[in-house]
mmCIF file with all atom_site columns, C-alpha atoms in Angstrom:
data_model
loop_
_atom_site.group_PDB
_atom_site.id
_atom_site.type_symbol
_atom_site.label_atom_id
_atom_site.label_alt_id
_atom_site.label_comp_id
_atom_site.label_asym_id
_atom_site.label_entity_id
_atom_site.label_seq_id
_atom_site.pdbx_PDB_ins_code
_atom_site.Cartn_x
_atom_site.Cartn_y
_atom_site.Cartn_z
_atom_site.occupancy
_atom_site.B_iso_or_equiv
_atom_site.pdbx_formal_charge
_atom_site.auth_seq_id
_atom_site.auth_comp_id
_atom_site.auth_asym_id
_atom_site.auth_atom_id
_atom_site.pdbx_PDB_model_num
ATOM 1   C CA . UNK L 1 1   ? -3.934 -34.248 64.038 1.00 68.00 ? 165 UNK L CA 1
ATOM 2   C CA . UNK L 1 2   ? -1.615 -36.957 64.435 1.00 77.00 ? 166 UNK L CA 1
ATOM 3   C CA . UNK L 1 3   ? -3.680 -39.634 66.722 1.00 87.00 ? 167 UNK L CA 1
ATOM 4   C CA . UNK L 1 4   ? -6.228 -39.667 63.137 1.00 90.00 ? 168 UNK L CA 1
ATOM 5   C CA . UNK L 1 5   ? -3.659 -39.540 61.053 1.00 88.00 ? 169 UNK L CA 1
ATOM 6   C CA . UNK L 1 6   ? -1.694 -42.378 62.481 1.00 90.00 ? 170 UNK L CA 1
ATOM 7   C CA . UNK L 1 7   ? -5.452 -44.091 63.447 1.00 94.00 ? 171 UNK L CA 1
ATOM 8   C CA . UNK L 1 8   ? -5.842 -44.010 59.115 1.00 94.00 ? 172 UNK L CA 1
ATOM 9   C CA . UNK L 1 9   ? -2.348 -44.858 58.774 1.00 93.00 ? 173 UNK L CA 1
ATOM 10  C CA . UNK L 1 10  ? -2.459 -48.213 60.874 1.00 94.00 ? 174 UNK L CA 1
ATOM 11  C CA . UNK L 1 11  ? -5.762 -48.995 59.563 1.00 95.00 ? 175 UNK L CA 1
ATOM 12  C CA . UNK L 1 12  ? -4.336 -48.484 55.662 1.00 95.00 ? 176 UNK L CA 1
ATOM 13  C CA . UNK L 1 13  ? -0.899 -49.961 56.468 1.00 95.00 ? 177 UNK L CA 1
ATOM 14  C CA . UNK L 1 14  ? -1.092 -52.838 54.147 1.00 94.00 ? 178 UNK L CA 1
ATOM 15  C CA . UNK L 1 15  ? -2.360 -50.199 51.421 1.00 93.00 ? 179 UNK L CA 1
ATOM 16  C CA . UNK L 1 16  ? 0.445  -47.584 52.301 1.00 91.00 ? 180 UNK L CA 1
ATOM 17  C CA . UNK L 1 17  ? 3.365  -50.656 51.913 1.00 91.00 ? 181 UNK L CA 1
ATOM 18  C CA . UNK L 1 18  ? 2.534  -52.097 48.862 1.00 90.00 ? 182 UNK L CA 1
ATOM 19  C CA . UNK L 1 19  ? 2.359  -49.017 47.605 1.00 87.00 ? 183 UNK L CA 1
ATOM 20  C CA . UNK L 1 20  ? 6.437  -48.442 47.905 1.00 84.00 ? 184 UNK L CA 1
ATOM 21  C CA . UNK L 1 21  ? 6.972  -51.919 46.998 1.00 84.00 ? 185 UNK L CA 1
ATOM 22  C CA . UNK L 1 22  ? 6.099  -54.911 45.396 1.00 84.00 ? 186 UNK L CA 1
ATOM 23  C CA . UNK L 1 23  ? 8.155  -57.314 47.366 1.00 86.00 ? 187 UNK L CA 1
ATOM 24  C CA . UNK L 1 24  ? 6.167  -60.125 49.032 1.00 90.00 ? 188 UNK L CA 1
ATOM 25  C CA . UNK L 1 25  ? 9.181  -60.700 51.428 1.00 87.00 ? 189 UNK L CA 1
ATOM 26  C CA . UNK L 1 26  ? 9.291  -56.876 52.702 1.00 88.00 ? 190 UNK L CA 1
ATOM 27  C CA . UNK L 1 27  ? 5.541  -56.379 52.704 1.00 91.00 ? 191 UNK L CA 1
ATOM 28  C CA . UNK L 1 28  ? 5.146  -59.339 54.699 1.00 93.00 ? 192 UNK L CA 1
ATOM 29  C CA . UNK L 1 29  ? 7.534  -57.834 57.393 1.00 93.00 ? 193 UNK L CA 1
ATOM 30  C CA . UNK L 1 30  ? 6.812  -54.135 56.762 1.00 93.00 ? 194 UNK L CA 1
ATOM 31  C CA . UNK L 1 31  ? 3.359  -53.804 57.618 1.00 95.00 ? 195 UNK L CA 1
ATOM 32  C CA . UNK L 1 32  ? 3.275  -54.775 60.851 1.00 96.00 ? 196 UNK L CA 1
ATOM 33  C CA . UNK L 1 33  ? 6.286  -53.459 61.660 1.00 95.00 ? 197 UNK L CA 1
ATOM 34  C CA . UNK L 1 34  ? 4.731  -49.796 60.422 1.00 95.00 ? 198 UNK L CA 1
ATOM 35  C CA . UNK L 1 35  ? 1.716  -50.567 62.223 1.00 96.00 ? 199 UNK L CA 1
ATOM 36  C CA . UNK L 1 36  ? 3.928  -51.429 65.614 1.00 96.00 ? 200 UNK L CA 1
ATOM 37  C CA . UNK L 1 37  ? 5.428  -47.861 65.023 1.00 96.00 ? 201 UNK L CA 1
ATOM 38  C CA . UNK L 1 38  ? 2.291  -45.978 64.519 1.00 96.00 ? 202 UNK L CA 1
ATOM 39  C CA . UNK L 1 39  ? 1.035  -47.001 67.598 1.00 95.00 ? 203 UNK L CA 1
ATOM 40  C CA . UNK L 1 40  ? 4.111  -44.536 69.545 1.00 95.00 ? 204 UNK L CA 1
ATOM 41  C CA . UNK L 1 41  ? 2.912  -41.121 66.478 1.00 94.00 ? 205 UNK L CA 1
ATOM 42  C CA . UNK L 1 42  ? 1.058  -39.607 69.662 1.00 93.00 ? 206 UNK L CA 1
ATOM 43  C CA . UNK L 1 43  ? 4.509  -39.842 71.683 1.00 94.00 ? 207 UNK L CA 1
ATOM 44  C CA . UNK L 1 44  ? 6.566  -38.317 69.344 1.00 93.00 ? 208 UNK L CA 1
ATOM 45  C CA . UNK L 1 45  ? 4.343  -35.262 69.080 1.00 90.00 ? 209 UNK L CA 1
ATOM 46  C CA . UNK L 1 46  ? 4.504  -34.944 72.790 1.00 91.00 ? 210 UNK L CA 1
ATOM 47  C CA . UNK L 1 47  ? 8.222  -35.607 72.412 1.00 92.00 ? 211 UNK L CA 1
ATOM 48  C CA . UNK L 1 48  ? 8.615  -32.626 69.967 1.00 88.00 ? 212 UNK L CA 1
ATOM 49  C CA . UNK L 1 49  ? 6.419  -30.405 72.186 1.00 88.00 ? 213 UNK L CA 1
ATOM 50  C CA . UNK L 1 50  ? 8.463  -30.849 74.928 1.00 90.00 ? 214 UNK L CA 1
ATOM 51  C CA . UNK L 1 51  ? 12.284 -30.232 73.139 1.00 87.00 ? 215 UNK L CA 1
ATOM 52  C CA . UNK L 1 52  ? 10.474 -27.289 72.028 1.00 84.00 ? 216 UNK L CA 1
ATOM 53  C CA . UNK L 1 53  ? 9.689  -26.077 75.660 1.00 86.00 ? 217 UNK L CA 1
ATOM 54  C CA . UNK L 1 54  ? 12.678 -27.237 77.200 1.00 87.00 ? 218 UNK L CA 1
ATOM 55  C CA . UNK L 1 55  ? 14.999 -25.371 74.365 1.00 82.00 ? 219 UNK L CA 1
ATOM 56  C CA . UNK L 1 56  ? 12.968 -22.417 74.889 1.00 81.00 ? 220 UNK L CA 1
ATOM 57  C CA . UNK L 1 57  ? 13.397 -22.801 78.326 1.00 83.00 ? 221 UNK L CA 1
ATOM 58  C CA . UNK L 1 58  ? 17.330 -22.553 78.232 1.00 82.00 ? 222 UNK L CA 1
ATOM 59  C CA . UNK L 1 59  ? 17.344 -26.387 79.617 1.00 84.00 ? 223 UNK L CA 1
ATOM 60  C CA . UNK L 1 60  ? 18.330 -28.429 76.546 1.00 80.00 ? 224 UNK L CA 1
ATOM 61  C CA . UNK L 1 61  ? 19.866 -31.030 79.055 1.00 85.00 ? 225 UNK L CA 1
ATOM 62  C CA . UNK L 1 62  ? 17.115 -32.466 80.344 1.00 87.00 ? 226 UNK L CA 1
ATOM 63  C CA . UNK L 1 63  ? 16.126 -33.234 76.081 1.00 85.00 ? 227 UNK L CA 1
ATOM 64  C CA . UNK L 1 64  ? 19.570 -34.545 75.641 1.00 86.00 ? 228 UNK L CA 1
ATOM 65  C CA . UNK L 1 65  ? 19.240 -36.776 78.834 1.00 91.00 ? 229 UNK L CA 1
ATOM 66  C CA . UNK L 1 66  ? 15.939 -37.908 78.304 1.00 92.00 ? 230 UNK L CA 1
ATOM 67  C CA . UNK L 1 67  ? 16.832 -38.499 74.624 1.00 90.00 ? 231 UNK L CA 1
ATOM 68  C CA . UNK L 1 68  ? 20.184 -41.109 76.226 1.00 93.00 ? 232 UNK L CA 1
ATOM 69  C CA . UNK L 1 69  ? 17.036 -42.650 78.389 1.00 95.00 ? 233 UNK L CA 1
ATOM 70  C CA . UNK L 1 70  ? 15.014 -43.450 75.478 1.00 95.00 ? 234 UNK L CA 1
ATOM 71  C CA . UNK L 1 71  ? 18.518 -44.573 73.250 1.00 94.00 ? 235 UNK L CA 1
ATOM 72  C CA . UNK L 1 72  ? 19.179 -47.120 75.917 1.00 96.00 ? 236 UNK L CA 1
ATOM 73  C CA . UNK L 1 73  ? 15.458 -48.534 76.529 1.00 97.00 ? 237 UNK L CA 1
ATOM 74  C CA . UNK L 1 74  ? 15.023 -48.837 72.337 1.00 96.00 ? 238 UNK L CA 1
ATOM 75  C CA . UNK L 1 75  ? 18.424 -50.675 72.237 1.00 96.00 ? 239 UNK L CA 1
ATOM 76  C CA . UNK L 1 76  ? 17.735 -53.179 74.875 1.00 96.00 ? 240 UNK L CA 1
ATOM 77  C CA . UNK L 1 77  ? 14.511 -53.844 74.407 1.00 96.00 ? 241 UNK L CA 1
ATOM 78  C CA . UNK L 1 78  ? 14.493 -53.778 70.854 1.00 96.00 ? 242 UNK L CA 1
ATOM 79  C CA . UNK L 1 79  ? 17.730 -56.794 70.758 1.00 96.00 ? 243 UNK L CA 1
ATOM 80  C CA . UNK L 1 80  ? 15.580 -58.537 73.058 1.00 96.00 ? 244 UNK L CA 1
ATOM 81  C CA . UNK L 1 81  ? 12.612 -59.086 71.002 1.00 96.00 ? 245 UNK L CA 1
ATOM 82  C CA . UNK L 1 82  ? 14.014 -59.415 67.671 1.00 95.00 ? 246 UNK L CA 1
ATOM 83  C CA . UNK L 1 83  ? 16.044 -62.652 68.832 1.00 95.00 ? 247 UNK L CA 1
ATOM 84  C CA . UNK L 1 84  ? 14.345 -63.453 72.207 1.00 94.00 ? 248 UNK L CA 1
ATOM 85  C CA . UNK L 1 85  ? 15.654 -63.956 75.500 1.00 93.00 ? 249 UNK L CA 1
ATOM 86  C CA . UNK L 1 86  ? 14.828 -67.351 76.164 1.00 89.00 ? 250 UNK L CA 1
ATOM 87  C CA . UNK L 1 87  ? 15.576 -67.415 80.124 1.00 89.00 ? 251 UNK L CA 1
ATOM 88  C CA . UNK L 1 88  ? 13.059 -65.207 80.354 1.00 88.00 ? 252 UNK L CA 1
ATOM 89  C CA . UNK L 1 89  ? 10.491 -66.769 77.954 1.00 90.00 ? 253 UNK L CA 1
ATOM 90  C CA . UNK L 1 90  ? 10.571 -63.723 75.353 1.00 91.00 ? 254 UNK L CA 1
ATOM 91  C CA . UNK L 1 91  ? 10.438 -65.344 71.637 1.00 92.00 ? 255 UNK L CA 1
ATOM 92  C CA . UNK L 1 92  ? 12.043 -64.216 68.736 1.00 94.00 ? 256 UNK L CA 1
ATOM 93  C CA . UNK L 1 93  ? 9.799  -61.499 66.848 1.00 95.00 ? 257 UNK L CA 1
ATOM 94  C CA . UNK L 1 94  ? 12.187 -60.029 64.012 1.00 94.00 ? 258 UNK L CA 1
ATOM 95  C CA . UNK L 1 95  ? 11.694 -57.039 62.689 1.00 94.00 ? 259 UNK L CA 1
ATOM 96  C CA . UNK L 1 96  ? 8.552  -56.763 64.488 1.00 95.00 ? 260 UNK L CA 1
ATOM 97  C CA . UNK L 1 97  ? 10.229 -56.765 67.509 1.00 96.00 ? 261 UNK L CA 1
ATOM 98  C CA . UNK L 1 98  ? 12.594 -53.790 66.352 1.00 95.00 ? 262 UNK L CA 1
ATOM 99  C CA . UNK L 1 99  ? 9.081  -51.928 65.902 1.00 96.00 ? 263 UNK L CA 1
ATOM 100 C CA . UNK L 1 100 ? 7.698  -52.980 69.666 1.00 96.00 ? 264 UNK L CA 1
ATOM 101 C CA . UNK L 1 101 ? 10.947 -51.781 70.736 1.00 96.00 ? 265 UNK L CA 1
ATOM 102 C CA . UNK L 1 102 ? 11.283 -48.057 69.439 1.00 96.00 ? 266 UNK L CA 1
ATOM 103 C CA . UNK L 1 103 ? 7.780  -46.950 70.141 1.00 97.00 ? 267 UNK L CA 1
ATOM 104 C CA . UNK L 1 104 ? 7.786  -48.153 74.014 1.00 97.00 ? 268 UNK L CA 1
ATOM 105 C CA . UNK L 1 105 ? 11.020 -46.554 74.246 1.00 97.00 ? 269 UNK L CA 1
ATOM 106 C CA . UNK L 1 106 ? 9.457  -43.610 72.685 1.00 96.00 ? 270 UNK L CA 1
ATOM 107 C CA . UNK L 1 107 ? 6.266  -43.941 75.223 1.00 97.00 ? 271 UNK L CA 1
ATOM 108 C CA . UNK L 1 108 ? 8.923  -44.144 77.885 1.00 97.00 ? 272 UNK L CA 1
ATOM 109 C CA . UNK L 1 109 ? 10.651 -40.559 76.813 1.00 96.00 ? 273 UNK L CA 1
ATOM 110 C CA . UNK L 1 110 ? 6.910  -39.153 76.637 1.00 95.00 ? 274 UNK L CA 1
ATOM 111 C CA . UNK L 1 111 ? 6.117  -40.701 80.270 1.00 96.00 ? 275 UNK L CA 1
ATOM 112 C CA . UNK L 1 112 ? 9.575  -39.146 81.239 1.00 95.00 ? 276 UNK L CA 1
ATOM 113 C CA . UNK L 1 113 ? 9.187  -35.323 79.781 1.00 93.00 ? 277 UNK L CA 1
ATOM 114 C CA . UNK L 1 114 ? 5.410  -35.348 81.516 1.00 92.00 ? 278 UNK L CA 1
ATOM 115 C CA . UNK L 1 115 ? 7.451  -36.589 85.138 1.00 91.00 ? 279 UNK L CA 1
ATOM 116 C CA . UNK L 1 116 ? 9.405  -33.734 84.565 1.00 90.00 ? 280 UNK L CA 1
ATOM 117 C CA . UNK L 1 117 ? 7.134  -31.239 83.447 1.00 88.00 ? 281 UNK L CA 1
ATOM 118 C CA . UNK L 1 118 ? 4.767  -31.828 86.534 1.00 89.00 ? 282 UNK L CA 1
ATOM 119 C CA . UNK L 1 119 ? 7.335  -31.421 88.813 1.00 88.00 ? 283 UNK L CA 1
ATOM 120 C CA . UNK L 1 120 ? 9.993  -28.973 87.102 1.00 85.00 ? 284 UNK L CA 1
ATOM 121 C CA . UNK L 1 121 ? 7.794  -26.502 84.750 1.00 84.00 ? 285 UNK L CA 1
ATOM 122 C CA . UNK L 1 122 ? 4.782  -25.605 86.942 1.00 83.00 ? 286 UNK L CA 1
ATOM 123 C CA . UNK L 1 123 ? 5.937  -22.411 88.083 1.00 83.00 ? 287 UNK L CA 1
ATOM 124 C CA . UNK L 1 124 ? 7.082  -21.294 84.278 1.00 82.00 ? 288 UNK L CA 1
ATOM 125 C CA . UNK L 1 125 ? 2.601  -22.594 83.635 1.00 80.00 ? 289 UNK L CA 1
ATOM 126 C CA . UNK L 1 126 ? 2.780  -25.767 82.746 1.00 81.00 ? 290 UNK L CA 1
ATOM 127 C CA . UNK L 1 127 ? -0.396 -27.655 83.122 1.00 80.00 ? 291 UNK L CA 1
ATOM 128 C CA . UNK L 1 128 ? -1.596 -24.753 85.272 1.00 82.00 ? 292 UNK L CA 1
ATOM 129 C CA . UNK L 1 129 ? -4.820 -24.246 83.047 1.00 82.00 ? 293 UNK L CA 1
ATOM 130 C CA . UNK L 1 130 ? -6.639 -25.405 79.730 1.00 84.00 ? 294 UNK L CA 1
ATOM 131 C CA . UNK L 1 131 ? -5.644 -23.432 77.081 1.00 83.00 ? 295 UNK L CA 1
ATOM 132 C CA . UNK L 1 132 ? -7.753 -21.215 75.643 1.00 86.00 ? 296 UNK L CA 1
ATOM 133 C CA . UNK L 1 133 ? -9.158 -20.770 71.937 1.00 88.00 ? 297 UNK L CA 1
ATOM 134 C CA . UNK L 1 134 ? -6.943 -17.708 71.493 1.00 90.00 ? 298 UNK L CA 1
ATOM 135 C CA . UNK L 1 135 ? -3.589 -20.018 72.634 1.00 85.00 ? 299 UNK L CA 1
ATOM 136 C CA . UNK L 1 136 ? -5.113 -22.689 70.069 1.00 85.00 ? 300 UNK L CA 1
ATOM 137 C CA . UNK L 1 137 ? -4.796 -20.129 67.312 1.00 90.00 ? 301 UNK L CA 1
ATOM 138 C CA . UNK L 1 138 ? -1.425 -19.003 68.273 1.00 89.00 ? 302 UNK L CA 1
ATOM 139 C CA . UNK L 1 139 ? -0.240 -22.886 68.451 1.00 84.00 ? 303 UNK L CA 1
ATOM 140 C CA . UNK L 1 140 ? -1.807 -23.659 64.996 1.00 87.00 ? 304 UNK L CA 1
ATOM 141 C CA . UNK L 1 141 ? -0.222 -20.267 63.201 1.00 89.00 ? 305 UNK L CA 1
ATOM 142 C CA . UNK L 1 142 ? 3.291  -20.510 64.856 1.00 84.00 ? 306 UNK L CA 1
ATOM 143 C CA . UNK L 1 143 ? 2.688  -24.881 64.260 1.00 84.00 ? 307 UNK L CA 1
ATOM 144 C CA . UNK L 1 144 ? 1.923  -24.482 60.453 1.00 88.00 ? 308 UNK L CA 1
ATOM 145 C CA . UNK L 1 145 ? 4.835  -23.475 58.359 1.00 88.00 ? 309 UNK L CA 1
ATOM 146 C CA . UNK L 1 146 ? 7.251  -26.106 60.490 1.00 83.00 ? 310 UNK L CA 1
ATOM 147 C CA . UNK L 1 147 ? 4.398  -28.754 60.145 1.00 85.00 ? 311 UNK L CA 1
ATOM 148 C CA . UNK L 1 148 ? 4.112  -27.613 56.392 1.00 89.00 ? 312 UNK L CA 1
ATOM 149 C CA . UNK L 1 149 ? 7.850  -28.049 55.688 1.00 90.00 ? 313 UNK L CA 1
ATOM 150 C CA . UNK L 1 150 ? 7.888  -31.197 57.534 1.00 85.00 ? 314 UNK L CA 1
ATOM 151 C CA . UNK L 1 151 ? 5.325  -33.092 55.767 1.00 87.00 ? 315 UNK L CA 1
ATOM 152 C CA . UNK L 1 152 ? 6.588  -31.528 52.273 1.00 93.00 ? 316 UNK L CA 1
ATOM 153 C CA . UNK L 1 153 ? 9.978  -32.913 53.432 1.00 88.00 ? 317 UNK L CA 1
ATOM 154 C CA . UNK L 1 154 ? 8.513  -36.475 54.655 1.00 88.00 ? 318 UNK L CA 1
ATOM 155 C CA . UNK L 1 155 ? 6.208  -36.601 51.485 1.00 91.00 ? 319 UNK L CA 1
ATOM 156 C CA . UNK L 1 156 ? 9.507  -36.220 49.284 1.00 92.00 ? 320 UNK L CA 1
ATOM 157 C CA . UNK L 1 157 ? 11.248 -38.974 50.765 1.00 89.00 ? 321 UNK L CA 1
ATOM 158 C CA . UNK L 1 158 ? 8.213  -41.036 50.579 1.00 88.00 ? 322 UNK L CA 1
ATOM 159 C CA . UNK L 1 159 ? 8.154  -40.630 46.896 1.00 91.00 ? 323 UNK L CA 1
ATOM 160 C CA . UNK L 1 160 ? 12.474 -41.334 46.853 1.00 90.00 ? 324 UNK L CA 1
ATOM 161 C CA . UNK L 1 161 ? 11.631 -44.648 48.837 1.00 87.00 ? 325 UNK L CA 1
ATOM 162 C CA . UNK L 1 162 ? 8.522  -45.803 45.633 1.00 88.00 ? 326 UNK L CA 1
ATOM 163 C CA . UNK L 1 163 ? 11.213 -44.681 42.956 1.00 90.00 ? 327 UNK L CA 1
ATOM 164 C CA . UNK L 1 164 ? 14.048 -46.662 44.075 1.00 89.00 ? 328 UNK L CA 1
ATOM 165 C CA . UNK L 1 165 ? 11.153 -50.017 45.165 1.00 85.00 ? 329 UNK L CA 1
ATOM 166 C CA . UNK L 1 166 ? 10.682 -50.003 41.782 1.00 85.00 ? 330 UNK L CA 1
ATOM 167 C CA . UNK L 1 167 ? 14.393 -51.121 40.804 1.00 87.00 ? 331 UNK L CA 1
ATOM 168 C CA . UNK L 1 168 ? 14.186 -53.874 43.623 1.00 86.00 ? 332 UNK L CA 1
ATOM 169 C CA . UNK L 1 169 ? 14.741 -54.429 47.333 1.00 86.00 ? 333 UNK L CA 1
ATOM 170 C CA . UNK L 1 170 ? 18.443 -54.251 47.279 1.00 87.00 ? 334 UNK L CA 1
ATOM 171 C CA . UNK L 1 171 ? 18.988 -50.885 46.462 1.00 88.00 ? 335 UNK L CA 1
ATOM 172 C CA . UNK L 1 172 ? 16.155 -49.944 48.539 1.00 87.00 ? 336 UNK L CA 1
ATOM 173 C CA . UNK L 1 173 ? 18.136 -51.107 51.264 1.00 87.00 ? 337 UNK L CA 1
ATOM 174 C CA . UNK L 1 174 ? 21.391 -49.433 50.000 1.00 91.00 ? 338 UNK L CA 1
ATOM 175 C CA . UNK L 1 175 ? 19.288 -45.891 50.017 1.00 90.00 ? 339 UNK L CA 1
ATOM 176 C CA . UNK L 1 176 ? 17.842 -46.576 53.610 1.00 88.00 ? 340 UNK L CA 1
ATOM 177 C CA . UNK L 1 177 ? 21.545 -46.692 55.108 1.00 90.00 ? 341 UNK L CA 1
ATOM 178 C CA . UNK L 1 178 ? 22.443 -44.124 52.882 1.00 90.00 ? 342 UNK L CA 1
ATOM 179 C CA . UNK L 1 179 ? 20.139 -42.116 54.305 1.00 89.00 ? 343 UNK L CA 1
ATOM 180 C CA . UNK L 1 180 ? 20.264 -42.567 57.666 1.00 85.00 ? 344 UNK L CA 1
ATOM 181 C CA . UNK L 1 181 ? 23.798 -41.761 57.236 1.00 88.00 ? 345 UNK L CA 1
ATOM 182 C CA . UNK L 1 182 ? 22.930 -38.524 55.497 1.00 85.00 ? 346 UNK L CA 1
ATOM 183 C CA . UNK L 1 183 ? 20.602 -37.986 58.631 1.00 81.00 ? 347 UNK L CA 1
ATOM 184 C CA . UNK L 1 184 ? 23.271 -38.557 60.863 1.00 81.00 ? 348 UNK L CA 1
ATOM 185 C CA . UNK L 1 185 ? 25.532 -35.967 59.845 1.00 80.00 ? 349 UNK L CA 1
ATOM 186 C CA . UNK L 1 186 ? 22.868 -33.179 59.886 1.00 78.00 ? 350 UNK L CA 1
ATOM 187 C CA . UNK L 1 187 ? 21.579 -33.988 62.821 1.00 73.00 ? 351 UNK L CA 1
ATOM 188 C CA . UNK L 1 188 ? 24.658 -31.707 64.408 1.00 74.00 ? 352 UNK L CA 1
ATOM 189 C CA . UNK L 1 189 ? 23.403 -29.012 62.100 1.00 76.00 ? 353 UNK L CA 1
ATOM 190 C CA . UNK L 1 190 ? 20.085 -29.370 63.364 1.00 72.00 ? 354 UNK L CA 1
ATOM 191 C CA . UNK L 1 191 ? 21.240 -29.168 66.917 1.00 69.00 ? 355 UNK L CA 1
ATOM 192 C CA . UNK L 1 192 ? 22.667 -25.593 66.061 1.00 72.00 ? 356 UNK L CA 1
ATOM 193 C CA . UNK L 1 193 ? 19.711 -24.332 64.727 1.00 72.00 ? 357 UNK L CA 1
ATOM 194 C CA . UNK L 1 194 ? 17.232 -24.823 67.690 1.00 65.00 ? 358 UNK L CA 1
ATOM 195 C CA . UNK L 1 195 ? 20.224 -23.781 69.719 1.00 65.00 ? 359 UNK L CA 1
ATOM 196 C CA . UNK L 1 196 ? 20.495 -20.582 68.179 1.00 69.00 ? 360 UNK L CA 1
ATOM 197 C CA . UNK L 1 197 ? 16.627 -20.174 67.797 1.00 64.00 ? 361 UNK L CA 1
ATOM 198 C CA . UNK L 1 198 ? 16.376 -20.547 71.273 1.00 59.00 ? 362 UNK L CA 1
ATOM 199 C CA . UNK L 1 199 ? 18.546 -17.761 72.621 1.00 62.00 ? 363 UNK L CA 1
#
């Protein structure tokens, strides 16, 4: 579901932005910066598919380590196209660069967790055989409530983000670090939870 989704979303982008705001400044910079991270959706599905595996596998390492992989390609790359590298002949691209940046870092951790699932997983059946209509069904019922909860949770924040547009940019911007600090501090929580689902 998510290469159509994100296939609408990128298509719609301009729609989808000036729906949460009616700053010319941030919709000039926000839709193509949206549409530079919709092109890395189909990663992070693979991405999530593969902590799943690996924390059901009792190998959480190789998420975390992948995950420090990732951290360091996005922060490199990512400072190098927002203000350029001139001795190398890479312009200055902004926030569009920031975009560029996190999805091939997130392509890189998907390119990564296949590597390793090729040569570490086959004998616990990975890509050993195409699953069958039966494992479909059993993907889409165990899949469902988490997707469910996840888009109820993403939908809510969407509607946060339109709320707060509407009293201007600056406090848009106050809410974004706000919340990224929020999501910081849970992410520890988190980190217990598919621990202890896992055992």
């Amino acid at each position: 579901f998510g290469i159509p989704m994100a296939l609408w979303a990128y298509t719609n982008a301009p729609m989808l932005v000036t729906r949460l705001t009616s700053d010319p400044a941030v919709i000039d910079q926000a839709i193509p910066y949206l549409q530079a991270r919709l092109v890395a959706v189909p990663a992070v599905g693979i991405n999530f598919a593969f902590r799943g595996f690996w924390n059901a596998a009792q190998q959480p390492s190789i998420y975390m380590n992948t995950l420090l992989v990732m951290h360091a390609v996005n922060i490199g790359l990512s400072l190098s196209l927002i203000f350029g590298v001139t001795a190398l002949g890479v312009p200055a691209m902004g926030v569009v660069g920031a975009g560029i940046g996190t999805s091939v870092s997130v392509w890189v951790g998907s390119a990564l967790y296949l590597r390793m699932g090729l040569t570490r997983a086959r004998e616990m059946g990975f890509a050993c055989c195409v699953p069958s209509a039966n494992d479909f069904k059993v993907l889409l019922r165990q899949a469902a409530p988490t997707s469910g909860t996840n888009l109820l949770f993403a939908t809510g924040m969407a509607a946060m983000y339109w709320i707060v547009g509407r009293l201007g940019t600056a406090e848009t911007a106050a809410v974004n670090v706000l919340i990224n600090l929020m999501l910081t501090l849970v992410l520890p929580c988190m980190g217990m939870g598919l621990a202890a689902g896992a055992l």
